[in-house]
CSV table of C-alpha atoms in Angstrom, one decimal:
chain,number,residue,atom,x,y,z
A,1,UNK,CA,109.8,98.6,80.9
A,2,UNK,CA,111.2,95.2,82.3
A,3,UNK,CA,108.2,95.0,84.5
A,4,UNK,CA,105.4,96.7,82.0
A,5,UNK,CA,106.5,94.4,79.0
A,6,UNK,CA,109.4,91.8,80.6
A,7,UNK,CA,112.8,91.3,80.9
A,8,UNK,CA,113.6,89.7,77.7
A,9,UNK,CA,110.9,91.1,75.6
A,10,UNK,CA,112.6,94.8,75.6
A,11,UNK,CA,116.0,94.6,74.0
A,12,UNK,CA,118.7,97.0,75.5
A,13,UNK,CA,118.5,99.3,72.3
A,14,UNK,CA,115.4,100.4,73.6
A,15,UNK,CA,116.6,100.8,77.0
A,16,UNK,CA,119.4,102.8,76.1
A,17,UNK,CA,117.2,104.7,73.9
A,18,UNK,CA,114.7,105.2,76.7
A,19,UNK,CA,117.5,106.3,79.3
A,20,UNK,CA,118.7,108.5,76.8
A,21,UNK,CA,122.1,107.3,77.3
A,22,UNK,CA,125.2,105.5,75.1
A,23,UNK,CA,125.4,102.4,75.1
A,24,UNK,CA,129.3,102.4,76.3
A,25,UNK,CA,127.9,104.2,79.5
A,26,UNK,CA,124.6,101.5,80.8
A,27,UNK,CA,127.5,99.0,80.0
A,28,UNK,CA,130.6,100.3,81.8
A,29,UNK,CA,127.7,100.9,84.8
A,30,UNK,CA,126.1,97.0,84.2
A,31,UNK,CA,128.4,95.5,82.6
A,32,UNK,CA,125.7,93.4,80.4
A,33,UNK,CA,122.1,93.0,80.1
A,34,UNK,CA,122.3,90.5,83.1
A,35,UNK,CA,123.5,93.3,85.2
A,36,UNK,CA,120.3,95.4,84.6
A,37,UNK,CA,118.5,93.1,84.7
A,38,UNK,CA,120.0,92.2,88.2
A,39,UNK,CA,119.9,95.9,89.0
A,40,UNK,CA,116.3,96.4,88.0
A,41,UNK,CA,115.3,93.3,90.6
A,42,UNK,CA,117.6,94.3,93.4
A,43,UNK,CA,115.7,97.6,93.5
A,44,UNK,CA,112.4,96.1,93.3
A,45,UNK,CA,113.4,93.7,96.1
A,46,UNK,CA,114.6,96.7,97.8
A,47,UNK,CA,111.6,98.9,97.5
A,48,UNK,CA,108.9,95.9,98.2
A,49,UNK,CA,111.1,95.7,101.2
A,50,UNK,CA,110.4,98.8,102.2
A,51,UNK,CA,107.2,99.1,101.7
A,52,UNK,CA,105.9,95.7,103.6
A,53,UNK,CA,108.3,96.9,106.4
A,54,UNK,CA,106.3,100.4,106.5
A,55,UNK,CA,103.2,99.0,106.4
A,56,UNK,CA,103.5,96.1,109.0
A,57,UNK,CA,105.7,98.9,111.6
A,58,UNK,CA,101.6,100.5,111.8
A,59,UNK,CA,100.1,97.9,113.7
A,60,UNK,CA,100.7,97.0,117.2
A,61,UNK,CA,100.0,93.1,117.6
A,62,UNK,CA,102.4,90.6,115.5
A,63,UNK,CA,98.6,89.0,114.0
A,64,UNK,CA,97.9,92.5,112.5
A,65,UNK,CA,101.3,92.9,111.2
A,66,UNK,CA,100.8,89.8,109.8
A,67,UNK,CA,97.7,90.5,108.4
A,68,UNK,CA,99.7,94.3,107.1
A,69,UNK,CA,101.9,92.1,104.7
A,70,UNK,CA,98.3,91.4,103.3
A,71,UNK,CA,97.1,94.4,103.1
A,72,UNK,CA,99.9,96.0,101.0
A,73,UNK,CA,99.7,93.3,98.9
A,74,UNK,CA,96.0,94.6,97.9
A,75,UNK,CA,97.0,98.0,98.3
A,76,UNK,CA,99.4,97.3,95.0
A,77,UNK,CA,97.0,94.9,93.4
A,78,UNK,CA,94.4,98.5,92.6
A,79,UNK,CA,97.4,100.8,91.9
A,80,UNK,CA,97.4,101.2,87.5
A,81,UNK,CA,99.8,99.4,85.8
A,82,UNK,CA,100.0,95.9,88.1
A,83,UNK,CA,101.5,93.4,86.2
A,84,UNK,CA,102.3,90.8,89.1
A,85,UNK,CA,105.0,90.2,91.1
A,86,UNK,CA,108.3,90.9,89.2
A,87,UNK,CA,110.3,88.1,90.9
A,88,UNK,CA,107.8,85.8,89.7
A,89,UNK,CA,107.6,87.6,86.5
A,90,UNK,CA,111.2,86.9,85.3
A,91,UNK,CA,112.0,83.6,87.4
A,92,UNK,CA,109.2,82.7,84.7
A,93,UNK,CA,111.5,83.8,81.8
A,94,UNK,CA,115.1,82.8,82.7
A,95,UNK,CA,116.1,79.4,83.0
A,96,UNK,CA,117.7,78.7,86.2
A,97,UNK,CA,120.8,80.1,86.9
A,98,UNK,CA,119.3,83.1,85.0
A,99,UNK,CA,120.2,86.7,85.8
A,100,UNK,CA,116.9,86.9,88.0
A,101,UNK,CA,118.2,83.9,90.4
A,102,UNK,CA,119.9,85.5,92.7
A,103,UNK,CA,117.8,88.7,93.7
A,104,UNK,CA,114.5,86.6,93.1
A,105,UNK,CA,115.8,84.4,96.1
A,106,UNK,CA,117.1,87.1,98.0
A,107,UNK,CA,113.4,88.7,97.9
A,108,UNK,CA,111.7,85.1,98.8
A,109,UNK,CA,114.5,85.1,101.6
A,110,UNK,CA,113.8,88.4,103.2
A,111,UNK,CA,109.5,87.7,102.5
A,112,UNK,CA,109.8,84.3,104.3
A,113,UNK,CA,111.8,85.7,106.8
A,114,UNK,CA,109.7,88.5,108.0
A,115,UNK,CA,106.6,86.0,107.8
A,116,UNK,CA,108.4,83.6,110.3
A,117,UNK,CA,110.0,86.7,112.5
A,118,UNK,CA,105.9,87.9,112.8
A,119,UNK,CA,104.7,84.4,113.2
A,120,UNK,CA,107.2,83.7,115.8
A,121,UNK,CA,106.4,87.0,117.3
A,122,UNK,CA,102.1,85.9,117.3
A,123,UNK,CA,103.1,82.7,119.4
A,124,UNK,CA,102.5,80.3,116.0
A,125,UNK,CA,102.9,76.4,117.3
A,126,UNK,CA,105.3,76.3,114.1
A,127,UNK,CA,106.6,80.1,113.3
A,128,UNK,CA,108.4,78.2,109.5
A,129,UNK,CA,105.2,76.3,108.7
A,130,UNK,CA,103.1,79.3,108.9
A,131,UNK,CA,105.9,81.4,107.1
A,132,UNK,CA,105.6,78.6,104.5
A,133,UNK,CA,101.7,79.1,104.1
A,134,UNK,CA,101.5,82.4,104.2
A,135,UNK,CA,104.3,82.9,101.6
A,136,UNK,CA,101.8,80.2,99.2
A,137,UNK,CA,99.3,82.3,99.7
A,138,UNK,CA,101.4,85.6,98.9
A,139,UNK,CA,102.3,84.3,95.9
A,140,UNK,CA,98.7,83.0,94.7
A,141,UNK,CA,96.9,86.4,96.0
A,142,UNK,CA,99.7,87.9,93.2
A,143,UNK,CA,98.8,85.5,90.8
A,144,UNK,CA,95.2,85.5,91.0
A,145,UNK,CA,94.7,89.1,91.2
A,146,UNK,CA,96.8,89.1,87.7
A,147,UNK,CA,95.8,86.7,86.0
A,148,UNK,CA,91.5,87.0,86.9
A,149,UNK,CA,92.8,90.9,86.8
A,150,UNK,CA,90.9,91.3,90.0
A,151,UNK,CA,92.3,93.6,93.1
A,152,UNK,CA,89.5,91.9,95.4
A,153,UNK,CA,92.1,89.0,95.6
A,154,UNK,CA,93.7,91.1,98.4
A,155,UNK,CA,91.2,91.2,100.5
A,156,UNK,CA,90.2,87.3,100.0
A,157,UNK,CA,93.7,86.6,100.6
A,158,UNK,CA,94.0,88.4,103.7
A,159,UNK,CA,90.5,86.4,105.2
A,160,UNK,CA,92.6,83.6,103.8
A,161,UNK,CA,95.6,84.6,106.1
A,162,UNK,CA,93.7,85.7,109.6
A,163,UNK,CA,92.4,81.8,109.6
A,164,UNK,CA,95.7,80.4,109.1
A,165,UNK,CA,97.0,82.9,112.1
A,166,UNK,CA,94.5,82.1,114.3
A,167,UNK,CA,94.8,78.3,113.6
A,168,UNK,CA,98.5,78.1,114.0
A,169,UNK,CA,98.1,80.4,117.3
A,170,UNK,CA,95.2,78.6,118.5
A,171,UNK,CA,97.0,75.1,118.3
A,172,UNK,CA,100.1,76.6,120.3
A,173,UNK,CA,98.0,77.4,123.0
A,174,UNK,CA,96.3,74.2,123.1
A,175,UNK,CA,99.5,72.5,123.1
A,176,UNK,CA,101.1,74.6,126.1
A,177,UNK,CA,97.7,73.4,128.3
A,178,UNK,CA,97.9,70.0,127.1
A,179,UNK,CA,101.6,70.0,127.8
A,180,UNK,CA,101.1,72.0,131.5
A,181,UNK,CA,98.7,69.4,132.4
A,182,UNK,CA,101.1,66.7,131.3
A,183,UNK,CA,103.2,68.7,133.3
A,184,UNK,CA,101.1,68.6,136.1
A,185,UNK,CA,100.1,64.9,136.9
């Protein structure tokens, strides 16, 4: 319901109504609506964990892993019901400090870190600048494909992401042979 309709348009009667539970039991196991609302995007974070570290693990070369955190993202961009990205979803409706802070920066944390860790891994001149782009474009791909609600914004978004790639891989190696000829007069 948080991701279908948001996190502060559905009220917690209708959650409890929905769970089909009392209302002294979701709060002695959440304490508040924070906490379920903190529960609902830690599970998220941990499920779109999952599922970019499945789909990269089937491809051999760092570049097509790469290019797998891409292809997920369209994968879930045609499945019914796609509303976005949910981190971005409620960082949109809390105010900072909100109850989506923390596991909203935990998911950007573990995304930009498994961008830099295959960037690194393809020989990228600049493994954190790439990480940088290719989280930008992430996060546009998810917006675009919402907002124009179009699922093609996948696949334009991974075209988007092989020429980064290849230019940030391409300019390491032409820095290592202008650096071993340096090297070698």
């Amino acid at each position: 319901m948080f991701y279908a309709e948001g996190i502060h348009t559905v009220g917690i009667d209708r959650v409890i109504e929905r769970a089909g539970v009392a209302k002294a039991t979701l709060y002695s196991a959440f304490g508040s609506k924070d906490g379920l609302i903190e529960a609902y995007l830690d599970r998220r974070r941990q499920t779109l964990t999952e599922r970019l570290t499945r789909q990269v693990a089937k491809y051999e070369t760092p570049r097509d892993r790469l290019l797998g955190v891409f292809e997920s993202l369209a994968k879930s961009f045609a499945l019914p019901g796609f509303r976005g990205c949910p981190f971005i979803n409620a960082s949109a409706e809390e105010p900072v400090g909100g109850a989506a802070q923390e596991p909203s920066d935990a998911f950007r944390v573990a995304l930009r870190a498994l961008l830099a860790g295959l960037a690194e891994e393809a020989g990228a001149a600049d493994p954190e600048r790439l990480a940088r782009q290719l989280a930008l474009l992430y996060d546009g791909a998810i917006v675009g494909a919402r907002m124009d609600r179009d699922p093609a914004a996948g696949a334009a978004a991974r075209e988007m992401a092989a020429v980064l790639i290849d230019a940030a891989v391409t300019g390491q190696r032409r820095s290592g042979a202008r650096r071993k000829v340096r090297g070698a007069a």
